């Protein structure tokens, strides 16, 4: 606020006291000696008004904010009618800011403000005033409350809550379409003057947008704004107080406005004519190519749907819309054949899927393109005349008979010759064969329906010029039945006749079976091979027959068994028959005909075992277990006996473990190098199993550094096995593979030999005693063998 504005307001305030002091308050102090003056005023209605004189007189104070003078700002004056100007009264001020912000002259009652006051911080102050006698300190007037109001000046500019606003509006919107509303606030007093009255205006963004001065609503000002031409706009809005007049304070904000897309552009094919190629061997569903479109719109407004609307390949090809890339993928709908047709033409259409009715006038929102598809020739495998073959043949045909012919051709223009073959995995018994040239299938072995009624074969047709091109077809061979099997008894019959049987008594019912399967079903006839005086057969004509007696008085002591030949024949062509013999035993029966005993008692024993038989079997098992245990014990005892039984047995030095061991690289259990070169040299110990004939002077070898752990370990194990009478006498050699440090023969291994086999001299083996004679013969005789 300028000094001139302040002076002007101050002068107005001083010249118009009735505006600054609209009310004068008087309060009477109840002092006993105070004189009350009554003033009587007569009104026109005859009533008399009484006016009482009061002691306090001061105005309600007003103060301008933001005082810029160098002196204290004068607020007002307190005065009591008890004040006679002799300084006997003292004025006291208390309340908001008393003594700090507001001070009072104790003698005169003048009130001053000590510093600048901001109305936006506090709009009024409530204080209390009191007049007291300076000598007695007693109040001469009661304490009274008054208010100092702060008058506003325009010292705050309008402010927006956001420095930058973001808004959007659809493209092609009509003029006046609301975009966004911005609102500014002013901290000045809206009830006093125009300090807080804000007017909006646009500083940047014309002629595209406008703003309403009173509301701050931003609207479109230009018709047909196209996002494809320009998408982003920056608008600067100014808010000015004082009603927008000269001298008002202002604030600005920025609004970034984006034009959102609408579907106002149709799609267009990138290429109006597309040429694609596809192999005729491409399976159904194969993608052979794609067509693309462009659309100035974005998002869902650019989505299109592809379809084939015309052409001579509508039934051979299909098109799929790829949602991610917005492409039309053309696929094979049916199998293609280069020899049938080599070129197809399609008319493809692409249309937007989300249309806006407001912009139909800009349409149509679709486009078309021509797609030509060429079919390329490939070397195709042969094609059979049928998808499968079924041949029927009787089982009695001769070997080499043709049972059927498969046909195949090369569909290519070259028409290569075809070679036929059988997949032997489907004919493991090699019952069939095929002529490689004409595809005739014939038998190579006799057929038997009773063994296999169906044969499922696979025939392979391959081009002679390109054997890799092959095709398989299923061939089903059904073997038809021929009556080549005679019927026979269905089961084994255990037949008996009672000694007291009467003539015509039924003793057995028999039936038959046949491996053949005639079309009319099986029919069997039963008869006797010859007339029998004891039994007869009665055919029931239902493929069963009854065996009846022809006499009585059977005696098992005279004849215990009868053999009855029965002839069974079928009714197919040619008729097959067989003779089955029934064994009929003569048994003793009770009066009810129940068998009691027969001459062959073994046949009457039940299938289960008796108690005696079970006991016998159990005893046998126990004896076998005892024998096994004894054998195992003897074998174990034999293992513990000393291995060397004779001093003359040269095999005592060779024990076969059938285990090579890990060799020198096996260091899991111990350090081989340490065991081969022990640190301590023990006293030479002779073998316990032999008595050496000659004692040789040992050849000392250099000793390795002392290693007490290995030495103690070996000595402990040697001591344990020396005290064990069942352990081998050469335990250190057999268990630890340790020869010792002072071996006379040194190492027998050829791995550590520094010379070749021809340089070795094994004559010293003969000096070691009879136990090394075999080795001496094996190695010492090598030279003689070579010489011979």
PDB file of C-alpha atoms in Angstrom, residues 264-484:
ATOM      1  CA  UNK A 264     -12.591 -38.938 -36.384  1.00  0.00           C
ATOM      2  CA  UNK A 265     -10.151 -40.634 -38.786  1.00  0.00           C
ATOM      3  CA  UNK A 266     -10.740 -43.834 -40.830  1.00  0.00           C
ATOM      4  CA  UNK A 267      -8.095 -46.562 -41.142  1.00  0.00           C
ATOM      5  CA  UNK A 268      -5.960 -46.918 -44.275  1.00  0.00           C
ATOM      6  CA  UNK A 269      -4.076 -49.956 -45.574  1.00  0.00           C
ATOM      7  CA  UNK A 270      -0.340 -49.483 -45.815  1.00  0.00           C
ATOM      8  CA  UNK A 271      -0.398 -51.386 -49.117  1.00  0.00           C
ATOM      9  CA  UNK A 272      -3.434 -51.549 -51.314  1.00  0.00           C
ATOM     10  CA  UNK A 273      -2.102 -54.598 -53.162  1.00  0.00           C
ATOM     11  CA  UNK A 274      -0.367 -57.377 -51.259  1.00  0.00           C
ATOM     12  CA  UNK A 275       1.243 -60.493 -52.753  1.00  0.00           C
ATOM     13  CA  UNK A 276       1.897 -63.526 -50.518  1.00  0.00           C
ATOM     14  CA  UNK A 277       3.288 -67.015 -51.147  1.00  0.00           C
ATOM     15  CA  UNK A 278       2.501 -70.275 -49.368  1.00  0.00           C
ATOM     16  CA  UNK A 279       3.684 -73.867 -49.727  1.00  0.00           C
ATOM     17  CA  UNK A 280       1.038 -76.350 -50.690  1.00  0.00           C
ATOM     18  CA  UNK A 281       2.175 -78.558 -47.813  1.00  0.00           C
ATOM     19  CA  UNK A 282       1.322 -75.927 -45.195  1.00  0.00           C
ATOM     20  CA  UNK A 283      -1.041 -77.433 -42.635  1.00  0.00           C
ATOM     21  CA  UNK A 284      -4.379 -75.886 -41.752  1.00  0.00           C
ATOM     22  CA  UNK A 285      -3.921 -72.899 -39.443  1.00  0.00           C
ATOM     23  CA  UNK A 286      -0.519 -71.891 -40.817  1.00  0.00           C
ATOM     24  CA  UNK A 287       0.016 -68.109 -40.924  1.00  0.00           C
ATOM     25  CA  UNK A 288       1.219 -67.111 -44.364  1.00  0.00           C
ATOM     26  CA  UNK A 289       1.409 -63.313 -44.014  1.00  0.00           C
ATOM     27  CA  UNK A 290      -0.202 -60.170 -42.673  1.00  0.00           C
ATOM     28  CA  UNK A 291      -1.746 -56.904 -43.795  1.00  0.00           C
ATOM     29  CA  UNK A 292      -1.358 -53.638 -41.875  1.00  0.00           C
ATOM     30  CA  UNK A 293      -3.336 -50.434 -41.556  1.00  0.00           C
ATOM     31  CA  UNK A 294      -2.556 -46.960 -40.274  1.00  0.00           C
ATOM     32  CA  UNK A 295      -4.927 -44.737 -38.315  1.00  0.00           C
ATOM     33  CA  UNK A 296      -4.312 -41.167 -37.178  1.00  0.00           C
ATOM     34  CA  UNK A 297      -6.326 -41.919 -34.056  1.00  0.00           C
ATOM     35  CA  UNK A 298      -4.894 -43.712 -31.064  1.00  0.00           C
ATOM     36  CA  UNK A 299      -6.031 -46.244 -28.485  1.00  0.00           C
ATOM     37  CA  UNK A 300      -9.350 -47.921 -28.954  1.00  0.00           C
ATOM     38  CA  UNK A 301     -10.270 -45.385 -31.638  1.00  0.00           C
ATOM     39  CA  UNK A 302      -7.562 -46.930 -33.847  1.00  0.00           C
ATOM     40  CA  UNK A 303      -8.678 -50.537 -33.313  1.00  0.00           C
ATOM     41  CA  UNK A 304      -9.810 -52.292 -36.480  1.00  0.00           C
ATOM     42  CA  UNK A 305     -11.389 -55.595 -37.410  1.00  0.00           C
ATOM     43  CA  UNK A 306     -10.214 -57.438 -40.520  1.00  0.00           C
ATOM     44  CA  UNK A 307     -12.440 -59.619 -42.669  1.00  0.00           C
ATOM     45  CA  UNK A 308     -12.403 -61.199 -46.124  1.00  0.00           C
ATOM     46  CA  UNK A 309     -15.339 -59.823 -48.037  1.00  0.00           C
ATOM     47  CA  UNK A 310     -14.743 -61.156 -51.548  1.00  0.00           C
ATOM     48  CA  UNK A 311     -12.444 -63.238 -53.737  1.00  0.00           C
ATOM     49  CA  UNK A 312     -12.006 -66.769 -55.032  1.00  0.00           C
ATOM     50  CA  UNK A 313     -10.183 -67.974 -51.897  1.00  0.00           C
ATOM     51  CA  UNK A 314     -12.730 -67.175 -49.222  1.00  0.00           C
ATOM     52  CA  UNK A 315     -13.190 -70.882 -48.476  1.00  0.00           C
ATOM     53  CA  UNK A 316      -9.446 -71.642 -48.525  1.00  0.00           C
ATOM     54  CA  UNK A 317      -8.095 -68.831 -46.345  1.00  0.00           C
ATOM     55  CA  UNK A 318      -9.081 -66.987 -43.216  1.00  0.00           C
ATOM     56  CA  UNK A 319      -7.938 -63.752 -41.575  1.00  0.00           C
ATOM     57  CA  UNK A 320      -7.440 -63.150 -37.860  1.00  0.00           C
ATOM     58  CA  UNK A 321      -7.123 -59.756 -36.188  1.00  0.00           C
ATOM     59  CA  UNK A 322      -4.060 -59.519 -33.941  1.00  0.00           C
ATOM     60  CA  UNK A 323      -5.153 -57.222 -31.106  1.00  0.00           C
ATOM     61  CA  UNK A 324      -1.651 -56.280 -29.933  1.00  0.00           C
ATOM     62  CA  UNK A 325      -0.236 -55.210 -33.294  1.00  0.00           C
ATOM     63  CA  UNK A 326      -3.513 -54.396 -35.035  1.00  0.00           C
ATOM     64  CA  UNK A 327      -2.558 -56.566 -38.006  1.00  0.00           C
ATOM     65  CA  UNK A 328      -4.595 -58.960 -40.073  1.00  0.00           C
ATOM     66  CA  UNK A 329      -2.988 -62.424 -40.061  1.00  0.00           C
ATOM     67  CA  UNK A 330      -3.966 -64.528 -43.070  1.00  0.00           C
ATOM     68  CA  UNK A 331      -4.045 -68.274 -42.329  1.00  0.00           C
ATOM     69  CA  UNK A 332      -4.716 -71.486 -44.254  1.00  0.00           C
ATOM     70  CA  UNK A 333      -8.286 -72.640 -43.815  1.00  0.00           C
ATOM     71  CA  UNK A 334      -8.255 -75.801 -45.958  1.00  0.00           C
ATOM     72  CA  UNK A 335      -5.481 -77.998 -47.389  1.00  0.00           C
ATOM     73  CA  UNK A 336      -3.895 -76.568 -50.507  1.00  0.00           C
ATOM     74  CA  UNK A 337      -2.979 -78.368 -53.707  1.00  0.00           C
ATOM     75  CA  UNK A 338      -0.568 -76.859 -56.169  1.00  0.00           C
ATOM     76  CA  UNK A 339      -1.734 -79.203 -58.907  1.00  0.00           C
ATOM     77  CA  UNK A 340      -5.362 -78.085 -58.482  1.00  0.00           C
ATOM     78  CA  UNK A 341      -4.901 -74.310 -58.137  1.00  0.00           C
ATOM     79  CA  UNK A 342      -1.872 -72.080 -57.964  1.00  0.00           C
ATOM     80  CA  UNK A 343      -3.223 -68.535 -57.397  1.00  0.00           C
ATOM     81  CA  UNK A 344      -5.947 -67.074 -55.166  1.00  0.00           C
ATOM     82  CA  UNK A 345      -7.255 -63.501 -54.910  1.00  0.00           C
ATOM     83  CA  UNK A 346      -8.811 -62.060 -51.739  1.00  0.00           C
ATOM     84  CA  UNK A 347     -10.463 -58.732 -51.010  1.00  0.00           C
ATOM     85  CA  UNK A 348      -9.762 -57.757 -47.406  1.00  0.00           C
ATOM     86  CA  UNK A 349     -11.596 -55.041 -45.453  1.00  0.00           C
ATOM     87  CA  UNK A 350     -10.475 -53.251 -42.268  1.00  0.00           C
ATOM     88  CA  UNK A 351     -13.071 -51.296 -40.246  1.00  0.00           C
ATOM     89  CA  UNK A 352     -12.912 -49.386 -36.972  1.00  0.00           C
ATOM     90  CA  UNK A 353     -14.630 -51.187 -34.133  1.00  0.00           C
ATOM     91  CA  UNK A 354     -15.453 -48.123 -31.978  1.00  0.00           C
ATOM     92  CA  UNK A 355     -17.411 -45.571 -33.960  1.00  0.00           C
ATOM     93  CA  UNK A 356     -18.610 -42.172 -32.734  1.00  0.00           C
ATOM     94  CA  UNK A 357     -22.011 -41.199 -34.149  1.00  0.00           C
ATOM     95  CA  UNK A 358     -21.042 -37.515 -34.012  1.00  0.00           C
ATOM     96  CA  UNK A 359     -18.483 -38.071 -36.749  1.00  0.00           C
ATOM     97  CA  UNK A 360     -20.328 -40.353 -39.111  1.00  0.00           C
ATOM     98  CA  UNK A 361     -20.171 -37.539 -41.627  1.00  0.00           C
ATOM     99  CA  UNK A 362     -16.376 -37.962 -41.773  1.00  0.00           C
ATOM    100  CA  UNK A 363     -16.676 -41.658 -42.762  1.00  0.00           C
ATOM    101  CA  UNK A 364     -16.771 -44.314 -43.933  1.00  0.00           C
ATOM    102  CA  UNK A 365     -14.419 -45.632 -41.263  1.00  0.00           C
ATOM    103  CA  UNK A 366     -13.154 -48.592 -43.321  1.00  0.00           C
ATOM    104  CA  UNK A 367     -10.715 -49.430 -46.094  1.00  0.00           C
ATOM    105  CA  UNK A 368     -10.092 -52.340 -48.485  1.00  0.00           C
ATOM    106  CA  UNK A 369      -7.052 -54.018 -50.046  1.00  0.00           C
ATOM    107  CA  UNK A 370      -6.410 -56.780 -52.595  1.00  0.00           C
ATOM    108  CA  UNK A 371      -4.352 -59.797 -51.456  1.00  0.00           C
ATOM    109  CA  UNK A 372      -2.998 -62.288 -54.010  1.00  0.00           C
ATOM    110  CA  UNK A 373      -1.718 -65.615 -52.718  1.00  0.00           C
ATOM    111  CA  UNK A 374       0.505 -67.880 -54.816  1.00  0.00           C
ATOM    112  CA  UNK A 375       0.738 -71.581 -53.968  1.00  0.00           C
ATOM    113  CA  UNK A 376       4.240 -73.028 -54.360  1.00  0.00           C
ATOM    114  CA  UNK A 377       4.822 -76.635 -55.320  1.00  0.00           C
ATOM    115  CA  UNK A 378       6.562 -79.040 -52.943  1.00  0.00           C
ATOM    116  CA  UNK A 379       7.562 -82.656 -53.318  1.00  0.00           C
ATOM    117  CA  UNK A 380       4.588 -84.321 -51.683  1.00  0.00           C
ATOM    118  CA  UNK A 381       4.499 -87.888 -50.418  1.00  0.00           C
ATOM    119  CA  UNK A 382       2.388 -90.458 -52.227  1.00  0.00           C
ATOM    120  CA  UNK A 383      -1.348 -90.461 -51.679  1.00  0.00           C
ATOM    121  CA  UNK A 384      -3.292 -93.704 -51.191  1.00  0.00           C
ATOM    122  CA  UNK A 385      -6.594 -94.201 -52.899  1.00  0.00           C
ATOM    123  CA  UNK A 386      -8.225 -94.865 -49.540  1.00  0.00           C
ATOM    124  CA  UNK A 387      -7.637 -93.736 -45.998  1.00  0.00           C
ATOM    125  CA  UNK A 388      -7.623 -97.406 -44.904  1.00  0.00           C
ATOM    126  CA  UNK A 389      -8.141-100.847 -46.442  1.00  0.00           C
ATOM    127  CA  UNK A 390     -10.100-103.890 -45.282  1.00  0.00           C
ATOM    128  CA  UNK A 391      -9.444-107.300 -46.816  1.00  0.00           C
ATOM    129  CA  UNK A 392     -11.234-110.549 -45.945  1.00  0.00           C
ATOM    130  CA  UNK A 393      -9.712-113.915 -46.672  1.00  0.00           C
ATOM    131  CA  UNK A 394     -10.421-117.525 -45.700  1.00  0.00           C
ATOM    132  CA  UNK A 395      -7.957-119.213 -43.457  1.00  0.00           C
ATOM    133  CA  UNK A 396      -7.466-122.194 -45.776  1.00  0.00           C
ATOM    134  CA  UNK A 397      -5.982-120.283 -48.724  1.00  0.00           C
ATOM    135  CA  UNK A 398      -2.657-121.396 -50.051  1.00  0.00           C
ATOM    136  CA  UNK A 399       0.581-119.598 -49.294  1.00  0.00           C
ATOM    137  CA  UNK A 400       1.278-116.914 -51.886  1.00  0.00           C
ATOM    138  CA  UNK A 401      -2.372-116.116 -52.546  1.00  0.00           C
ATOM    139  CA  UNK A 402      -3.058-112.403 -53.168  1.00  0.00           C
ATOM    140  CA  UNK A 403      -5.549-111.111 -50.627  1.00  0.00           C
ATOM    141  CA  UNK A 404      -5.841-107.529 -51.916  1.00  0.00           C
ATOM    142  CA  UNK A 405      -4.096-104.586 -53.541  1.00  0.00           C
ATOM    143  CA  UNK A 406      -3.376-101.107 -52.225  1.00  0.00           C
ATOM    144  CA  UNK A 407      -3.054 -98.223 -54.656  1.00  0.00           C
ATOM    145  CA  UNK A 408      -1.091 -94.983 -54.298  1.00  0.00           C
ATOM    146  CA  UNK A 409       0.055 -92.224 -56.614  1.00  0.00           C
ATOM    147  CA  UNK A 410       2.441 -89.295 -56.556  1.00  0.00           C
ATOM    148  CA  UNK A 411       0.329 -86.112 -56.489  1.00  0.00           C
ATOM    149  CA  UNK A 412       3.165 -84.022 -57.927  1.00  0.00           C
ATOM    150  CA  UNK A 413       3.335 -83.118 -61.573  1.00  0.00           C
ATOM    151  CA  UNK A 414       6.402 -85.332 -62.001  1.00  0.00           C
ATOM    152  CA  UNK A 415       4.366 -88.410 -60.969  1.00  0.00           C
ATOM    153  CA  UNK A 416       7.315 -90.360 -59.585  1.00  0.00           C
ATOM    154  CA  UNK A 417       7.028 -94.174 -59.427  1.00  0.00           C
ATOM    155  CA  UNK A 418       5.992 -95.665 -56.110  1.00  0.00           C
ATOM    156  CA  UNK A 419       7.543 -98.471 -54.085  1.00  0.00           C
ATOM    157  CA  UNK A 420       5.396-100.362 -51.570  1.00  0.00           C
ATOM    158  CA  UNK A 421       6.605-102.088 -48.426  1.00  0.00           C
ATOM    159  CA  UNK A 422       5.250-103.544 -45.203  1.00  0.00           C
ATOM    160  CA  UNK A 423       6.021-102.117 -41.787  1.00  0.00           C
ATOM    161  CA  UNK A 424       7.424-105.219 -40.158  1.00  0.00           C
ATOM    162  CA  UNK A 425       6.626-103.903 -36.712  1.00  0.00           C
ATOM    163  CA  UNK A 426       3.001-104.635 -37.564  1.00  0.00           C
ATOM    164  CA  UNK A 427       3.785-108.124 -38.965  1.00  0.00           C
ATOM    165  CA  UNK A 428       6.381-109.599 -36.659  1.00  0.00           C
ATOM    166  CA  UNK A 429       5.575-113.192 -37.720  1.00  0.00           C
ATOM    167  CA  UNK A 430       6.017-112.243 -41.395  1.00  0.00           C
ATOM    168  CA  UNK A 431       2.749-113.878 -42.340  1.00  0.00           C
ATOM    169  CA  UNK A 432       2.174-111.398 -45.194  1.00  0.00           C
ATOM    170  CA  UNK A 433       4.218-109.785 -47.894  1.00  0.00           C
ATOM    171  CA  UNK A 434       3.611-107.121 -50.529  1.00  0.00           C
ATOM    172  CA  UNK A 435       4.687-106.654 -54.104  1.00  0.00           C
ATOM    173  CA  UNK A 436       6.846-103.519 -54.148  1.00  0.00           C
ATOM    174  CA  UNK A 437       5.732-102.496 -57.616  1.00  0.00           C
ATOM    175  CA  UNK A 438       1.959-102.924 -57.741  1.00  0.00           C
ATOM    176  CA  UNK A 439       1.026-103.035 -54.028  1.00  0.00           C
ATOM    177  CA  UNK A 440      -0.437-106.572 -54.121  1.00  0.00           C
ATOM    178  CA  UNK A 441      -0.638-108.053 -50.641  1.00  0.00           C
ATOM    179  CA  UNK A 442      -0.188-111.833 -50.406  1.00  0.00           C
ATOM    180  CA  UNK A 443       0.375-114.503 -47.775  1.00  0.00           C
ATOM    181  CA  UNK A 444       3.811-115.899 -47.006  1.00  0.00           C
ATOM    182  CA  UNK A 445       2.708-118.327 -44.275  1.00  0.00           C
ATOM    183  CA  UNK A 446      -0.465-120.355 -43.627  1.00  0.00           C
ATOM    184  CA  UNK A 447      -3.287-118.569 -41.888  1.00  0.00           C
ATOM    185  CA  UNK A 448      -5.127-119.788 -38.826  1.00  0.00           C
ATOM    186  CA  UNK A 449      -8.218-117.945 -37.655  1.00  0.00           C
ATOM    187  CA  UNK A 450      -8.132-119.762 -34.355  1.00  0.00           C
ATOM    188  CA  UNK A 451      -4.757-118.182 -33.578  1.00  0.00           C
ATOM    189  CA  UNK A 452      -5.530-114.668 -34.809  1.00  0.00           C
ATOM    190  CA  UNK A 453      -8.767-113.505 -36.367  1.00  0.00           C
ATOM    191  CA  UNK A 454      -7.518-110.003 -37.270  1.00  0.00           C
ATOM    192  CA  UNK A 455      -4.211-108.737 -38.619  1.00  0.00           C
ATOM    193  CA  UNK A 456      -3.591-104.985 -38.495  1.00  0.00           C
ATOM    194  CA  UNK A 457      -0.890-104.117 -40.997  1.00  0.00           C
ATOM    195  CA  UNK A 458       0.733-100.887 -42.093  1.00  0.00           C
ATOM    196  CA  UNK A 459       1.726-100.424 -45.725  1.00  0.00           C
ATOM    197  CA  UNK A 460       4.333 -97.824 -46.646  1.00  0.00           C
ATOM    198  CA  UNK A 461       4.350 -96.096 -50.025  1.00  0.00           C
ATOM    199  CA  UNK A 462       7.530 -94.180 -50.878  1.00  0.00           C
ATOM    200  CA  UNK A 463       8.777 -92.425 -53.986  1.00  0.00           C
ATOM    201  CA  UNK A 464      11.553 -94.288 -55.694  1.00  0.00           C
ATOM    202  CA  UNK A 465      13.367 -91.064 -56.588  1.00  0.00           C
ATOM    203  CA  UNK A 466      12.963 -89.616 -53.084  1.00  0.00           C
ATOM    204  CA  UNK A 467      12.487 -92.377 -50.503  1.00  0.00           C
ATOM    205  CA  UNK A 468      12.132 -89.815 -47.717  1.00  0.00           C
ATOM    206  CA  UNK A 469       8.728 -88.902 -49.082  1.00  0.00           C
ATOM    207  CA  UNK A 470       6.553 -91.691 -47.761  1.00  0.00           C
ATOM    208  CA  UNK A 471       3.009 -92.274 -46.605  1.00  0.00           C
ATOM    209  CA  UNK A 472       1.543 -94.944 -44.366  1.00  0.00           C
ATOM    210  CA  UNK A 473      -1.882 -96.514 -44.579  1.00  0.00           C
ATOM    211  CA  UNK A 474      -3.636 -98.994 -42.295  1.00  0.00           C
ATOM    212  CA  UNK A 475      -4.627-102.357 -43.800  1.00  0.00           C
ATOM    213  CA  UNK A 476      -7.000-104.556 -41.793  1.00  0.00           C
ATOM    214  CA  UNK A 477      -7.054-108.247 -42.736  1.00  0.00           C
ATOM    215  CA  UNK A 478      -9.933-110.297 -41.388  1.00  0.00           C
ATOM    216  CA  UNK A 479      -9.491-114.071 -41.438  1.00  0.00           C
ATOM    217  CA  UNK A 480     -12.712-115.895 -42.304  1.00  0.00           C
ATOM    218  CA  UNK A 481     -13.431-119.188 -40.633  1.00  0.00           C
ATOM    219  CA  UNK A 482     -13.212-122.561 -42.339  1.00  0.00           C
ATOM    220  CA  UNK A 483     -14.441-125.734 -40.664  1.00  0.00           C
ATOM    221  CA  UNK A 484     -11.041-127.248 -40.029  1.00  0.00           C
TER     222      UNK A 484
END
